XYZ file of C-alpha atoms in Angstrom:
498
model
C 0.000 0.000 0.000
C 1.020 3.702 -0.230
C 3.259 5.098 2.472
C 1.515 6.891 5.294
C 2.819 10.259 4.085
C 1.715 9.810 0.430
C -1.909 10.897 0.504
C -1.434 13.720 3.032
C 1.111 15.135 0.610
C -1.445 14.920 -2.157
C -4.028 16.702 -0.006
C -1.464 19.395 0.779
C -0.771 19.783 -2.930
C -4.495 20.211 -3.627
C -4.738 22.846 -0.919
C -1.773 24.664 -2.416
C -3.475 24.548 -5.802
C -6.594 26.098 -4.278
C -4.458 28.900 -2.881
C -2.959 29.357 -6.337
C -6.452 29.702 -7.799
C -7.191 32.516 -5.388
C -3.842 34.145 -6.211
C -4.283 34.180 -10.001
C -7.817 35.527 -10.052
C -7.531 38.660 -12.101
C -4.208 37.594 -13.615
C -3.579 37.006 -17.292
C -5.631 34.595 -19.364
C -2.436 32.702 -20.101
C -1.766 32.132 -16.371
C -5.353 31.068 -15.748
C -5.200 28.578 -18.619
C -1.940 27.098 -17.273
C -3.416 26.783 -13.790
C -6.589 25.198 -15.150
C -4.514 22.643 -17.062
C -2.446 21.890 -13.936
C -5.548 21.407 -11.801
C -7.176 19.222 -14.446
C -4.053 17.051 -14.668
C -3.854 16.834 -10.859
C -7.498 15.774 -10.627
C -7.027 13.235 -13.411
C -3.906 11.773 -11.799
C -5.550 11.646 -8.375
C -8.651 9.874 -9.664
C -6.660 7.571 -11.931
C -4.087 6.843 -9.234
C -6.704 5.910 -6.671
C -8.456 3.685 -9.174
C -5.222 2.016 -10.275
C -4.027 1.540 -6.696
C -7.319 -0.019 -5.636
C -7.556 -2.228 -8.716
C -3.968 -3.453 -8.371
C -4.363 -4.236 -4.691
C -7.642 -6.068 -5.262
C -6.061 -8.194 -8.020
C -3.025 -9.001 -5.899
C -5.216 -9.971 -2.947
C -7.381 -12.161 -5.205
C -4.328 -13.929 -6.601
C -2.843 -14.427 -3.151
C -6.153 -15.726 -1.793
C -6.473 -18.137 -4.733
C -3.000 -19.602 -4.128
C -3.667 -19.830 -0.405
C -7.032 -21.509 -0.909
C -5.462 -24.004 -3.328
C -3.009 -25.083 -0.649
C -5.884 -25.339 1.827
C -7.934 -27.490 -0.538
C -5.052 -29.883 -1.024
C -4.692 -30.368 2.732
C -8.491 -30.694 3.090
C -8.454 -33.417 0.439
C -5.871 -35.309 2.514
C -8.083 -34.929 5.577
C -11.090 -36.245 3.671
C -9.023 -39.211 2.438
C -7.661 -39.841 5.963
C -4.102 -39.547 4.617
C -2.745 -36.834 6.901
C 0.804 -37.661 8.103
C 0.876 -39.650 11.322
C 3.566 -37.430 12.797
C 1.544 -34.312 12.000
C 4.233 -32.823 9.747
C 2.868 -31.502 6.478
C 5.288 -30.615 3.664
C 6.013 -26.901 3.268
C 3.308 -25.387 1.033
C 4.307 -23.924 -2.310
C 3.055 -20.833 -4.201
C 4.347 -18.422 -1.551
C 2.031 -19.764 1.182
C 3.710 -19.430 4.577
C 1.682 -21.766 6.833
C -0.612 -24.755 6.556
C -2.472 -25.844 9.714
C -5.117 -28.516 10.404
C -7.138 -28.200 13.628
C -9.776 -30.535 15.028
C -13.137 -29.422 16.342
C -11.573 -28.695 19.779
C -8.852 -26.476 18.348
C -6.061 -29.043 18.740
C -3.403 -29.191 16.039
C -3.605 -32.337 13.964
C -1.016 -31.391 11.334
C 1.043 -28.349 10.378
C 3.511 -27.275 7.739
C 5.599 -24.153 6.982
C 6.291 -21.336 9.431
C 4.252 -22.441 12.423
C 5.311 -19.372 14.383
C 3.538 -17.035 11.967
C 0.206 -17.481 13.777
C -1.118 -19.193 16.890
C -4.158 -21.497 17.026
C -5.775 -19.070 19.452
C -5.756 -16.310 16.767
C -7.579 -18.660 14.419
C -10.155 -19.897 16.900
C -12.822 -17.470 15.814
C -12.218 -17.863 12.086
C -14.903 -20.193 10.732
C -16.695 -20.443 7.364
C -20.112 -18.769 7.286
C -23.281 -20.824 7.277
C -23.876 -22.560 3.968
C -20.217 -22.351 2.885
C -17.169 -24.494 3.532
C -14.520 -21.761 3.130
C -13.701 -18.240 4.235
C -10.971 -15.707 3.497
C -9.917 -13.102 6.096
C -7.038 -10.644 6.570
C -5.494 -10.637 10.027
C -3.679 -7.607 11.421
C 0.080 -7.630 11.914
C 1.263 -9.839 14.776
C 3.496 -7.034 16.086
C 3.972 -3.275 15.565
C 5.647 -2.645 12.254
C 4.846 -6.156 11.085
C 2.915 -7.187 8.008
C -0.683 -8.236 7.651
C -1.590 -11.826 6.983
C -4.152 -13.378 4.663
C -5.859 -16.549 5.975
C -8.112 -19.026 4.160
C -10.051 -21.595 6.179
C -11.704 -24.716 4.701
C -13.732 -27.267 6.651
C -13.224 -30.924 5.779
C -14.105 -34.417 7.032
C -11.853 -35.489 9.876
C -10.241 -38.803 10.753
C -13.182 -40.187 12.759
C -16.815 -40.727 11.787
C -18.741 -37.452 11.859
C -15.676 -35.476 12.877
C -15.012 -32.173 11.171
C -11.638 -30.516 10.916
C -10.633 -26.972 9.909
C -7.782 -26.517 7.473
C -6.037 -23.110 7.593
C -3.544 -21.683 5.099
C -1.870 -18.326 5.721
C 0.176 -16.024 3.491
C 1.984 -12.960 4.767
C 0.891 -10.015 2.594
C 4.317 -8.411 2.413
C 4.572 -8.800 -1.355
C 1.111 -7.269 -1.838
C 1.969 -4.324 0.396
C 5.334 -3.829 -1.273
C 3.813 -3.849 -4.762
C 1.025 -1.413 -3.902
C 3.485 0.786 -2.008
C 5.753 0.947 -5.044
C 2.875 1.825 -7.330
C 1.646 4.541 -4.940
C 5.130 5.977 -4.629
C 5.511 6.043 -8.406
C 2.201 7.816 -8.808
C 2.987 10.399 -6.143
C 6.516 10.955 -7.473
C 5.395 11.141 -11.116
C 2.461 13.506 -10.526
C 4.419 16.795 -10.099
C 6.365 16.437 -13.387
C 3.170 15.581 -15.263
C 1.286 18.467 -13.673
C 4.149 20.820 -14.478
C 4.279 19.563 -18.068
C 0.527 20.132 -18.483
C 0.860 23.663 -17.108
C 3.825 24.482 -19.359
C 2.058 23.026 -22.382
C -1.080 25.065 -21.668
C 1.075 28.168 -21.117
C 2.820 27.688 -24.466
C -0.331 26.819 -26.435
C -2.260 29.739 -24.939
C 0.638 32.064 -25.691
C 0.700 30.926 -29.306
C -3.068 31.348 -29.569
C -3.024 34.789 -27.962
C -0.106 36.142 -29.972
C -2.454 37.533 -32.667
C -4.579 39.074 -29.897
C -1.507 40.881 -28.594
C -0.802 42.158 -32.106
C -4.429 43.301 -32.443
C -4.241 45.115 -29.104
C -1.001 46.835 -30.117
C -2.501 47.813 -33.454
C -5.587 49.266 -31.804
C -3.447 51.178 -29.306
C -1.661 52.827 -32.258
C -4.929 54.090 -33.777
C -5.409 57.764 -33.001
C -7.664 60.526 -34.258
C -4.932 61.574 -36.679
C -4.111 58.023 -37.800
C -7.463 56.401 -38.467
C -6.010 54.673 -41.536
C -4.076 52.184 -39.395
C -5.369 48.602 -39.281
C -4.740 45.626 -37.021
C -2.909 42.607 -38.484
C -5.105 39.829 -39.853
C -3.678 36.413 -38.838
C -5.591 34.697 -41.627
C -7.665 31.559 -41.340
C -11.243 31.204 -40.186
C -10.912 30.900 -36.415
C -12.398 33.243 -33.814
C -9.309 35.459 -33.568
C -9.124 35.928 -37.343
C -12.814 36.875 -37.412
C -12.175 39.278 -34.518
C -9.353 40.963 -36.462
C -11.549 41.352 -39.543
C -14.415 42.733 -37.460
C -12.052 45.245 -35.839
C -10.752 46.314 -39.256
C -14.301 46.659 -40.593
C -15.155 48.817 -37.585
C -12.075 50.959 -38.207
C -13.088 51.284 -41.869
C -16.518 52.552 -40.848
C -14.971 54.869 -38.288
C -12.569 56.290 -40.871
C -15.360 56.801 -43.393
C -17.529 58.453 -40.761
C -14.675 60.724 -39.730
C -14.019 61.614 -43.367
C -17.690 62.437 -43.876
C -17.699 64.588 -40.759
C -14.559 66.426 -41.838
C -15.940 66.947 -45.338
C -19.246 68.105 -43.918
C -17.489 70.583 -41.639
C -15.393 71.888 -44.516
C -18.427 72.193 -46.790
C -20.473 73.905 -44.085
C -17.662 76.369 -43.428
C -17.404 77.098 -47.154
C -21.162 77.536 -47.545
C -21.364 79.879 -44.563
C -18.266 81.899 -45.537
C -19.647 83.072 -48.869
C -22.945 84.542 -47.543
C -21.145 86.104 -44.594
C -18.639 87.768 -46.932
C -21.468 88.984 -49.157
C -23.380 90.434 -46.184
C -20.238 92.172 -44.948
C -19.441 93.658 -48.341
C -23.019 94.849 -48.873
C -23.120 96.515 -45.480
C -19.726 98.133 -46.052
C -20.941 99.487 -49.387
C -24.090 100.784 -47.706
C -22.066 102.505 -44.988
C -19.418 103.925 -47.337
C -21.776 105.138 -50.062
C -23.757 108.327 -50.199
C -26.948 108.233 -48.125
C -30.210 107.896 -49.980
C -33.294 110.069 -49.707
C -33.979 111.166 -46.144
C -30.405 110.325 -45.065
C -31.061 106.546 -45.101
C -28.452 104.023 -46.347
C -28.566 102.580 -49.862
C -31.740 100.455 -49.975
C -30.441 98.083 -52.655
C -27.357 97.126 -50.571
C -29.441 96.588 -47.457
C -31.949 94.415 -49.338
C -29.092 92.365 -50.791
C -27.601 91.934 -47.319
C -31.019 90.870 -46.018
C -31.316 88.274 -48.794
C -27.923 86.825 -47.881
C -29.019 86.782 -44.233
C -32.080 84.773 -45.229
C -29.791 82.353 -47.025
C -27.644 82.044 -43.898
C -30.733 81.270 -41.842
C -31.779 78.538 -44.269
C -28.327 76.973 -44.196
C -28.242 77.106 -40.388
C -31.717 75.541 -40.146
C -30.766 72.784 -42.588
C -27.534 72.072 -40.696
C -29.441 71.864 -37.415
C -31.977 69.437 -38.891
C -29.220 67.277 -40.366
C -27.444 67.252 -37.002
C -30.634 65.997 -35.370
C -31.093 63.342 -38.049
C -27.455 62.291 -37.710
C -27.975 61.948 -33.972
C -30.770 59.498 -34.699
C -28.602 57.591 -37.185
C -25.721 57.260 -34.767
C -26.006 56.571 -31.090
C -29.581 56.025 -30.150
C -30.496 55.255 -33.749
C -33.032 52.664 -32.737
C -34.845 55.127 -30.464
C -34.958 57.929 -33.060
C -36.040 55.706 -35.917
C -38.628 53.933 -33.769
C -40.036 57.320 -32.757
C -40.480 58.280 -36.420
C -41.778 54.884 -37.591
C -44.202 54.648 -34.641
C -45.561 58.192 -35.139
C -49.081 59.187 -36.079
C -51.089 58.300 -39.201
C -50.276 60.431 -42.236
C -52.049 60.612 -45.604
C -49.363 61.262 -48.238
C -51.970 62.352 -50.786
C -53.299 64.978 -48.392
C -49.729 65.999 -47.555
C -49.000 66.632 -51.261
C -52.242 68.608 -51.739
C -51.537 70.834 -48.722
C -47.981 71.513 -49.920
C -49.264 72.520 -53.365
C -51.944 74.748 -51.821
C -49.294 76.752 -49.971
C -47.393 77.511 -53.177
C -48.399 80.076 -55.850
C -49.463 78.489 -59.135
C -47.819 79.035 -61.485
C -44.493 79.969 -59.896
C -43.641 83.697 -59.896
C -41.952 85.126 -62.988
C -39.684 84.577 -64.743
C -40.018 80.774 -64.265
C -43.819 80.365 -64.578
C -43.561 76.646 -63.634
C -46.861 74.951 -62.856
C -47.250 72.489 -59.957
C -49.800 69.695 -60.347
C -50.842 66.980 -57.822
C -52.132 63.559 -58.911
C -53.741 61.468 -56.158
C -56.899 59.456 -56.729
C -57.240 58.008 -53.220
C -55.706 58.387 -49.743
C -52.214 56.964 -49.373
C -51.825 56.000 -45.695
C -48.479 55.918 -43.916
C -47.238 56.342 -40.366
C -44.627 58.807 -39.205
C -43.768 62.335 -38.161
C -46.037 64.662 -40.226
C -43.805 67.737 -39.956
C -40.697 65.873 -41.092
C -42.470 64.104 -43.934
C -43.849 67.477 -44.995
C -40.285 68.834 -44.969
C -39.035 65.937 -47.082
C -41.779 66.487 -49.669
C -41.154 70.248 -49.711
C -37.443 69.673 -50.371
C -38.222 67.345 -53.276
C -40.681 69.834 -54.773
C -38.301 72.791 -54.264
C -35.581 70.893 -56.104
C -37.941 70.058 -58.976
C -39.189 73.662 -59.254
C -35.619 74.958 -59.543
C -34.869 72.699 -62.498
C -38.230 72.280 -64.287
C -38.974 74.105 -67.544
C -42.762 74.269 -67.446
C -44.301 71.771 -65.028
C -43.740 69.718 -61.846
C -46.021 66.761 -61.084
C -46.442 65.343 -57.580
C -48.082 61.927 -57.550
C -49.102 59.925 -54.447
C -50.084 56.277 -54.741
C -50.016 53.044 -52.778
C -48.089 49.893 -53.618
C -48.686 46.488 -51.985
C -45.968 47.086 -49.369
C -45.234 50.799 -49.649
C -46.695 54.280 -49.700
C -45.129 56.331 -52.494
C -44.651 60.038 -53.207
C -43.273 60.746 -56.666
C -42.022 64.160 -57.862
C -41.364 64.601 -61.618
C -40.139 67.607 -63.572
C -39.522 68.299 -67.269
C -36.080 69.772 -66.736
C -32.725 68.517 -68.005
C -32.828 65.509 -65.664
C -30.048 63.952 -63.603
C -27.279 62.031 -65.390
C -27.200 58.365 -64.397
C -23.662 58.702 -63.014
C -24.800 61.389 -60.545
C -28.100 59.964 -59.312
C -26.547 58.906 -56.011
C -24.284 61.948 -55.685
C -27.223 64.362 -55.608
C -28.078 62.976 -52.135
C -24.650 63.870 -50.763
C -24.414 67.043 -48.721
C -23.586 70.314 -50.478
C -23.449 68.579 -53.874
C -24.741 70.658 -56.788
C -24.597 69.509 -60.367
C -25.135 73.081 -61.620
C -23.219 75.289 -59.208
C -24.096 78.714 -60.632
C -27.813 78.113 -61.080
C -28.163 76.423 -57.681
C -26.437 79.222 -55.844
C -28.387 81.977 -57.565
C -31.581 80.002 -57.122
C -31.094 79.953 -53.376
C -30.443 76.225 -52.880
C -28.233 75.161 -49.988
C -27.213 71.751 -51.364
C -28.849 70.095 -48.332
C -32.442 69.617 -49.489
C -32.116 66.168 -51.069
C -29.800 64.799 -48.328
C -32.343 65.935 -45.717
C -35.185 64.262 -47.646
C -33.269 60.980 -47.821
C -32.356 61.046 -44.103
C -35.989 61.710 -43.159
C -37.138 58.813 -45.348
C -34.543 56.458 -43.856
C -35.532 57.512 -40.332
C -39.042 56.285 -41.238
C -37.739 53.002 -42.635
C -38.031 54.171 -46.231
C -35.818 55.530 -49.007
C -35.564 58.251 -51.642
C -34.212 57.410 -55.090
C -33.580 59.351 -58.292
C -34.230 58.155 -61.837
C -35.315 59.473 -65.225
C -38.903 60.600 -65.777
C -40.847 58.881 -68.609
C -40.911 62.009 -70.784
C -37.431 63.185 -69.784
C -36.427 65.163 -66.747
C -35.853 64.020 -63.192
C -38.026 61.666 -61.171
C -37.546 61.555 -57.384
C -39.393 58.755 -55.559
C -39.959 58.620 -51.785
C -41.114 55.197 -50.515
C -42.307 54.497 -46.976
C -43.559 51.240 -45.425
C -47.298 50.891 -45.978
C -49.560 51.418 -42.932
C -53.285 51.335 -42.344
C -55.051 54.433 -41.165
C -57.327 53.910 -38.124
C -60.975 53.327 -38.903
């Protein structure tokens, strides 16, 4: 069996491992993986060692008991055949059996062989086969402190006289069994630390290899700054989780860089758009102050009116920028809340919205354009959303069409199976196919001179598209059937109450 100090050492090692667990909480993933591997190996070795030790000892005891019982059966056969030696001396048993002893029913020795000092008849007096069996196997304690245990097999047999029963005992000292199990236990205890250490080192190395790309990704992310958004983390390749993480990080950095570029471009465009009207206002006011006063000592009316017109333009640009900022806030953080608020608004009839917009405008447009505005809507077109914002989107589409139309703008509202549609057509020069997406970018004008003199800010179509997207819809540009531009706003179809 194992030495007395073997298992206490194992328990102490387990306790030390528990203390290590408490020590590495919050440490690196690599250290935690190494500790987990060490604990798993320790648990496996402990469970396997106990099983192996118990199995080996049970097999050795079974083999020893079988050899001992065989010697007992041979002596019992002699007793049954009444051929026990007359002098009571049995030959020394073989198979490693130490003692063979035949006792009568009164406990007197009839025959003996082997080491007769290994046990006394008094120690065997209480060893009898159980009822219904003729044999029994027991393990006696050591005969002295520091001695070895003894395995005894007893078999009852027919004695020398009629009706007399005798008990045949065979005993084997279990020193070989104890030595073998002790050696196995010592080997397990001595071999456990190297195996546990190897498992920990292997886990440390494997985890380090697996986490090396993570370290590179972390270093790459740490190098990304506001002025170096073009940097990317290294892609280790493959299709594992770390490779997918690297690609996701790079995709996120791509979106961040594009968003930053759009913001920078938007800021530059806004600064440019605001600088020109401000310079015009300043120059007009300087002319008005420097020139000769008009009738009644008042400044030049023409310069003041021009400055007022530029001020109106500044107000429109500022209002458009504020609306876009609000829409961008809904498209960024909190996008779900902003879009849900628009999509879950109140019922809106797009046909009525188009008719009200047309009623607010003079028909035809003031000279010199003389462009007519016509609404085509045969039935209500229900949708759900924010009425004021949808009205603003429609007004922007109509304003754009009126600036470019030659004679007529048509606003048509109709329902599709899954959408509510507002369509604005003009008979102007149209939008080239290559620019039909660019017109929805901020501050983009395909005809710079005419757009500026016409009062456009370059934000009308982008605002219309952002409003549509906030409602779960879209605005697209294409060619009208008879030539000209055709702008289509589609929203998800909804039913009006009642």
